[in-house]
Amino acid sequence: RSKLSSSSAASDVYKRQPSKRPTLTANSINGMPAISFDGTNDTLSANTRFGLPANPAITILIVTKVNQNVDNSDILFGLGTNTHNLSVAGGSGGWSWRHNGGNSIYGSVHLNTNNLVVWERPANGNYASSKFYLNGTDQAQSSVGSGTSSPSNSAANYDIGDSPSAAGGCFKGMIGEIIVLSNNSAADRLKIEGYLAHKWGLKDNLPGGHSYRLSPPVSQTTWSAVQSFTT
């Protein structure tokens, strides 16, 4: 899990380009504050990929509310740049993995709805081996593009709210919390789903058989080194 803070350089960018700065908005997701992205140019980014290789085991968990579908694929989080990166998206094309060279697409995005969304991939997997969970329930793929291809971009970069490449649009909506795990452990995913669902008032969205629907997991939070971001 990575903790972000603003560096002085990032603050300078904020002052020069305030239109590209997402805003903290109160009472956004079940009465809790969240970061609001305008769907035009708001983004957070940093020159790091947390030491992850081009095709890692990875799980991306996001508490979000989509206000509007701006494009076919509106990027919530992207790792790397250009073709065959690791990006996860909403948009009019549905919840998806978008790699700018392949994709894995799931069900439609419901607007103005609080959701816990999770994208998961195994180490050295191809695009067809990707998974997506909506509020703790595994979703079937509706289509896969270039399913036998794999992410190969290893650029040290991540973006929140905008595409790390020329493909994909900006995200319009709220992001409450993002947690990125460097594994695809089912046990870890279930625990973090439980933690986020109870924290953000989404526990009733979890399926009845979920391990942590009735009570949150007992766990300890640890942090990586502090990262900086720029708009």
mmCIF file of C-alpha atoms in Angstrom:
data_model
loop_
_atom_site.group_PDB
_atom_site.id
_atom_site.type_symbol
_atom_site.label_atom_id
_atom_site.label_comp_id
_atom_site.label_asym_id
_atom_site.label_seq_id
_atom_site.Cartn_x
_atom_site.Cartn_y
_atom_site.Cartn_z
ATOM 1 C CA ARG A 1 0.000 0.000 0.000
ATOM 2 C CA SER A 2 1.493 3.347 -0.960
ATOM 3 C CA LYS A 3 1.102 6.613 0.892
ATOM 4 C CA LEU A 4 1.188 9.764 -1.259
ATOM 5 C CA SER A 5 2.237 13.268 -0.284
ATOM 6 C CA SER A 6 2.725 16.462 -2.237
ATOM 7 C CA SER A 7 6.305 17.551 -2.873
ATOM 8 C CA SER A 8 7.308 21.201 -3.295
ATOM 9 C CA ALA A 9 7.627 20.591 -7.047
ATOM 10 C CA ALA A 10 4.096 19.247 -7.122
ATOM 11 C CA SER A 11 2.916 22.296 -5.185
ATOM 12 C CA ASP A 12 4.529 24.567 -7.786
ATOM 13 C CA VAL A 13 2.678 22.729 -10.542
ATOM 14 C CA TYR A 14 -0.572 23.141 -8.602
ATOM 15 C CA LYS A 15 -0.013 26.893 -8.462
ATOM 16 C CA ARG A 16 0.812 27.147 -12.175
ATOM 17 C CA GLN A 17 -1.923 24.826 -13.426
ATOM 18 C CA PRO A 18 -4.765 24.784 -10.890
ATOM 19 C CA SER A 19 -7.237 23.598 -13.544
ATOM 20 C CA LYS A 20 -5.460 20.225 -13.621
ATOM 21 C CA ARG A 21 -5.736 19.678 -9.895
ATOM 22 C CA PRO A 22 -8.438 17.297 -8.612
ATOM 23 C CA THR A 23 -10.268 18.617 -5.570
ATOM 24 C CA LEU A 24 -11.074 17.222 -2.152
ATOM 25 C CA THR A 25 -14.860 17.148 -1.816
ATOM 26 C CA ALA A 26 -16.712 16.601 1.463
ATOM 27 C CA ASN A 27 -19.591 14.126 1.874
ATOM 28 C CA SER A 28 -18.821 12.410 -1.427
ATOM 29 C CA ILE A 29 -19.034 8.680 -0.703
ATOM 30 C CA ASN A 30 -21.444 7.723 2.078
ATOM 31 C CA GLY A 31 -20.722 10.941 3.956
ATOM 32 C CA MET A 32 -16.944 10.663 3.668
ATOM 33 C CA PRO A 33 -14.644 12.980 1.684
ATOM 34 C CA ALA A 34 -13.175 11.876 -1.642
ATOM 35 C CA ILE A 35 -11.056 13.276 -4.460
ATOM 36 C CA SER A 36 -13.121 14.679 -7.345
ATOM 37 C CA PHE A 37 -11.857 14.440 -10.956
ATOM 38 C CA ASP A 38 -13.466 16.701 -13.571
ATOM 39 C CA GLY A 39 -13.242 14.373 -16.605
ATOM 40 C CA THR A 40 -11.299 16.963 -18.603
ATOM 41 C CA ASN A 41 -7.701 17.141 -17.402
ATOM 42 C CA ASP A 42 -7.523 16.397 -13.664
ATOM 43 C CA THR A 43 -4.816 13.878 -12.816
ATOM 44 C CA LEU A 44 -2.255 12.780 -10.240
ATOM 45 C CA SER A 45 0.979 11.146 -11.379
ATOM 46 C CA ALA A 46 4.447 10.167 -10.208
ATOM 47 C CA ASN A 47 7.629 8.819 -11.769
ATOM 48 C CA THR A 48 7.564 5.424 -10.092
ATOM 49 C CA ARG A 49 6.056 1.971 -10.552
ATOM 50 C CA PHE A 50 6.827 0.831 -7.002
ATOM 51 C CA GLY A 51 9.519 -1.583 -8.212
ATOM 52 C CA LEU A 52 7.004 -3.684 -10.166
ATOM 53 C CA PRO A 53 8.109 -5.350 -13.421
ATOM 54 C CA ALA A 54 6.258 -5.011 -16.735
ATOM 55 C CA ASN A 55 4.006 -8.031 -16.142
ATOM 56 C CA PRO A 56 3.590 -8.393 -12.379
ATOM 57 C CA ALA A 57 1.088 -10.091 -10.151
ATOM 58 C CA ILE A 58 -1.082 -7.148 -9.139
ATOM 59 C CA THR A 59 -4.382 -6.338 -7.455
ATOM 60 C CA ILE A 60 -5.844 -2.820 -7.674
ATOM 61 C CA LEU A 61 -8.686 -1.958 -5.273
ATOM 62 C CA ILE A 62 -10.575 1.329 -5.645
ATOM 63 C CA VAL A 63 -13.512 2.890 -3.801
ATOM 64 C CA THR A 64 -15.211 5.104 -6.377
ATOM 65 C CA LYS A 65 -18.334 6.777 -7.710
ATOM 66 C CA VAL A 66 -18.524 7.488 -11.453
ATOM 67 C CA ASN A 67 -20.425 10.673 -12.245
ATOM 68 C CA GLN A 68 -20.310 10.460 -16.037
ATOM 69 C CA ASN A 69 -18.880 8.298 -18.805
ATOM 70 C CA VAL A 70 -16.605 10.666 -20.726
ATOM 71 C CA ASP A 71 -15.086 8.239 -23.243
ATOM 72 C CA ASN A 72 -15.148 4.571 -24.131
ATOM 73 C CA SER A 73 -12.438 3.953 -21.528
ATOM 74 C CA ASP A 74 -12.001 6.431 -18.675
ATOM 75 C CA ILE A 75 -8.789 5.595 -16.836
ATOM 76 C CA LEU A 76 -8.870 5.411 -13.043
ATOM 77 C CA PHE A 77 -5.342 4.085 -12.547
ATOM 78 C CA GLY A 78 -2.503 3.388 -14.973
ATOM 79 C CA LEU A 79 0.984 1.965 -14.509
ATOM 80 C CA GLY A 80 3.615 2.575 -17.215
ATOM 81 C CA THR A 81 3.239 4.569 -20.435
ATOM 82 C CA ASN A 82 2.469 4.072 -24.129
ATOM 83 C CA THR A 83 1.538 0.621 -25.482
ATOM 84 C CA HIS A 84 0.985 -2.522 -23.416
ATOM 85 C CA ASN A 85 0.842 -0.768 -20.062
ATOM 86 C CA LEU A 86 -1.345 -1.682 -17.094
ATOM 87 C CA SER A 87 -4.462 0.507 -16.926
ATOM 88 C CA VAL A 88 -7.877 -0.013 -15.341
ATOM 89 C CA ALA A 89 -10.930 1.909 -16.476
ATOM 90 C CA GLY A 90 -14.628 2.641 -16.493
ATOM 91 C CA GLY A 91 -16.323 4.529 -19.310
ATOM 92 C CA SER A 92 -19.072 3.800 -21.824
ATOM 93 C CA GLY A 93 -17.247 0.615 -22.863
ATOM 94 C CA GLY A 94 -17.713 -0.853 -19.381
ATOM 95 C CA TRP A 95 -15.362 -1.730 -16.535
ATOM 96 C CA SER A 96 -12.138 -2.935 -18.104
ATOM 97 C CA TRP A 97 -8.424 -3.500 -18.225
ATOM 98 C CA ARG A 98 -7.050 -1.199 -20.976
ATOM 99 C CA HIS A 99 -3.494 -1.820 -22.143
ATOM 100 C CA ASN A 100 -3.296 0.312 -25.338
ATOM 101 C CA GLY A 101 -2.680 -2.840 -27.333
ATOM 102 C CA GLY A 102 -5.214 -5.175 -25.734
ATOM 103 C CA ASN A 103 -8.110 -5.182 -23.284
ATOM 104 C CA SER A 104 -10.370 -7.225 -21.071
ATOM 105 C CA ILE A 105 -13.919 -5.861 -20.733
ATOM 106 C CA TYR A 106 -16.658 -6.612 -18.184
ATOM 107 C CA GLY A 107 -20.129 -5.231 -17.383
ATOM 108 C CA SER A 108 -21.542 -1.733 -17.759
ATOM 109 C CA VAL A 109 -20.676 1.104 -15.379
ATOM 110 C CA HIS A 110 -23.619 2.313 -13.267
ATOM 111 C CA LEU A 111 -23.396 6.067 -12.756
ATOM 112 C CA ASN A 112 -23.698 7.887 -9.422
ATOM 113 C CA THR A 113 -23.350 4.631 -7.505
ATOM 114 C CA ASN A 114 -20.807 3.970 -4.750
ATOM 115 C CA ASN A 115 -18.740 0.927 -5.629
ATOM 116 C CA LEU A 116 -15.769 -1.110 -4.490
ATOM 117 C CA VAL A 117 -14.033 -2.225 -7.687
ATOM 118 C CA VAL A 118 -11.085 -4.603 -7.899
ATOM 119 C CA TRP A 119 -8.852 -5.522 -10.847
ATOM 120 C CA GLU A 120 -6.555 -8.542 -10.545
ATOM 121 C CA ARG A 121 -3.878 -10.208 -12.706
ATOM 122 C CA PRO A 122 -1.379 -13.041 -12.158
ATOM 123 C CA ALA A 123 2.368 -12.683 -12.713
ATOM 124 C CA ASN A 124 3.364 -13.222 -16.353
ATOM 125 C CA GLY A 125 -0.285 -13.469 -17.372
ATOM 126 C CA ASN A 126 -1.848 -12.480 -20.678
ATOM 127 C CA TYR A 127 -4.792 -10.143 -21.220
ATOM 128 C CA ALA A 128 -7.304 -12.986 -21.134
ATOM 129 C CA SER A 129 -6.134 -14.008 -17.633
ATOM 130 C CA SER A 130 -7.217 -10.696 -16.087
ATOM 131 C CA LYS A 131 -10.062 -10.544 -13.549
ATOM 132 C CA PHE A 132 -12.485 -7.936 -12.245
ATOM 133 C CA TYR A 133 -14.587 -7.915 -9.064
ATOM 134 C CA LEU A 134 -17.525 -5.566 -8.458
ATOM 135 C CA ASN A 135 -18.374 -5.210 -4.760
ATOM 136 C CA GLY A 136 -16.731 -8.532 -4.001
ATOM 137 C CA THR A 137 -18.338 -10.515 -6.840
ATOM 138 C CA ASP A 138 -16.253 -11.922 -9.701
ATOM 139 C CA GLN A 139 -17.539 -10.537 -13.025
ATOM 140 C CA ALA A 140 -17.523 -12.456 -16.309
ATOM 141 C CA GLN A 141 -15.563 -11.053 -19.234
ATOM 142 C CA SER A 142 -17.819 -9.770 -22.007
ATOM 143 C CA SER A 143 -14.942 -9.532 -24.496
ATOM 144 C CA VAL A 144 -11.160 -9.751 -24.735
ATOM 145 C CA GLY A 145 -8.919 -8.018 -27.260
ATOM 146 C CA SER A 146 -5.495 -9.517 -28.077
ATOM 147 C CA GLY A 147 -6.064 -12.065 -25.331
ATOM 148 C CA THR A 148 -2.750 -13.878 -25.799
ATOM 149 C CA SER A 149 -0.716 -10.652 -25.558
ATOM 150 C CA SER A 150 0.891 -9.467 -22.319
ATOM 151 C CA PRO A 151 1.881 -6.120 -20.778
ATOM 152 C CA SER A 152 5.476 -5.296 -21.700
ATOM 153 C CA ASN A 153 5.855 -1.625 -20.756
ATOM 154 C CA SER A 154 8.127 -1.080 -17.751
ATOM 155 C CA ALA A 155 8.239 2.742 -17.623
ATOM 156 C CA ALA A 156 8.515 4.220 -14.126
ATOM 157 C CA ASN A 157 5.204 6.086 -14.098
ATOM 158 C CA TYR A 158 1.718 5.900 -12.680
ATOM 159 C CA ASP A 159 -1.357 8.047 -13.263
ATOM 160 C CA ILE A 160 -4.619 8.437 -11.373
ATOM 161 C CA GLY A 161 -7.613 9.852 -13.250
ATOM 162 C CA ASP A 162 -6.043 10.042 -16.707
ATOM 163 C CA SER A 163 -4.491 7.755 -19.293
ATOM 164 C CA PRO A 164 -0.738 7.048 -19.092
ATOM 165 C CA SER A 165 -0.762 6.796 -22.902
ATOM 166 C CA ALA A 166 -2.552 8.407 -25.837
ATOM 167 C CA ALA A 167 -5.387 5.866 -25.508
ATOM 168 C CA GLY A 168 -8.264 6.314 -23.082
ATOM 169 C CA GLY A 169 -10.016 9.310 -21.596
ATOM 170 C CA CYS A 170 -10.049 11.204 -18.306
ATOM 171 C CA PHE A 171 -12.082 9.971 -15.366
ATOM 172 C CA LYS A 172 -15.071 11.992 -14.123
ATOM 173 C CA GLY A 173 -16.132 11.090 -10.632
ATOM 174 C CA MET A 174 -14.936 10.467 -7.092
ATOM 175 C CA ILE A 175 -12.110 8.300 -5.798
ATOM 176 C CA GLY A 176 -12.149 7.627 -2.077
ATOM 177 C CA GLU A 177 -9.229 5.249 -1.723
ATOM 178 C CA ILE A 178 -6.828 3.217 -3.870
ATOM 179 C CA ILE A 179 -4.803 0.255 -2.639
ATOM 180 C CA VAL A 180 -2.385 -1.587 -4.925
ATOM 181 C CA LEU A 181 -1.085 -5.020 -3.915
ATOM 182 C CA SER A 182 1.932 -6.647 -5.540
ATOM 183 C CA ASN A 183 0.210 -10.051 -5.617
ATOM 184 C CA ASN A 184 -3.014 -11.724 -6.729
ATOM 185 C CA SER A 185 -3.679 -13.493 -3.439
ATOM 186 C CA ALA A 186 -7.376 -14.281 -2.947
ATOM 187 C CA ALA A 187 -6.922 -14.163 0.838
ATOM 188 C CA ASP A 188 -5.371 -10.681 0.698
ATOM 189 C CA ARG A 189 -8.018 -9.414 -1.724
ATOM 190 C CA LEU A 190 -10.838 -10.601 0.525
ATOM 191 C CA LYS A 191 -9.283 -8.918 3.568
ATOM 192 C CA ILE A 192 -8.785 -5.576 1.819
ATOM 193 C CA GLU A 193 -12.288 -5.766 0.322
ATOM 194 C CA GLY A 194 -13.608 -6.248 3.838
ATOM 195 C CA TYR A 195 -11.541 -3.392 5.218
ATOM 196 C CA LEU A 196 -12.617 -0.960 2.492
ATOM 197 C CA ALA A 197 -16.262 -2.039 2.496
ATOM 198 C CA HIS A 198 -16.645 -1.459 6.241
ATOM 199 C CA LYS A 199 -14.657 1.791 6.210
ATOM 200 C CA TRP A 200 -16.661 3.317 3.320
ATOM 201 C CA GLY A 201 -20.131 2.052 4.247
ATOM 202 C CA LEU A 202 -20.245 -0.517 1.440
ATOM 203 C CA LYS A 203 -20.438 -3.738 3.449
ATOM 204 C CA ASP A 204 -24.041 -4.355 2.376
ATOM 205 C CA ASN A 205 -22.833 -4.380 -1.247
ATOM 206 C CA LEU A 206 -20.708 -7.463 -0.582
ATOM 207 C CA PRO A 207 -22.242 -10.868 -1.404
ATOM 208 C CA GLY A 208 -23.724 -12.856 1.444
ATOM 209 C CA GLY A 209 -20.957 -15.424 1.349
ATOM 210 C CA HIS A 210 -18.109 -12.912 1.543
ATOM 211 C CA SER A 211 -15.670 -13.684 4.368
ATOM 212 C CA TYR A 212 -15.846 -10.149 5.801
ATOM 213 C CA ARG A 213 -19.386 -9.009 5.079
ATOM 214 C CA LEU A 214 -20.477 -9.175 8.716
ATOM 215 C CA SER A 215 -17.287 -7.867 10.318
ATOM 216 C CA PRO A 216 -14.040 -6.318 9.083
ATOM 217 C CA PRO A 217 -10.773 -8.259 9.144
ATOM 218 C CA VAL A 218 -8.406 -7.890 12.062
ATOM 219 C CA SER A 219 -5.249 -6.593 10.456
ATOM 220 C CA GLN A 220 -2.283 -4.260 10.760
ATOM 221 C CA THR A 221 -1.620 -1.482 8.285
ATOM 222 C CA THR A 222 1.949 -0.955 7.044
ATOM 223 C CA TRP A 223 3.192 1.692 4.661
ATOM 224 C CA SER A 224 5.758 1.900 1.896
ATOM 225 C CA ALA A 225 8.095 4.872 1.590
ATOM 226 C CA VAL A 226 6.226 8.146 1.000
ATOM 227 C CA GLN A 227 5.746 8.928 -2.707
ATOM 228 C CA SER A 228 5.290 12.318 -4.353
ATOM 229 C CA PHE A 229 2.840 13.209 -7.090
ATOM 230 C CA THR A 230 2.336 15.974 -9.633
ATOM 231 C CA THR A 231 -0.620 17.135 -11.695
#
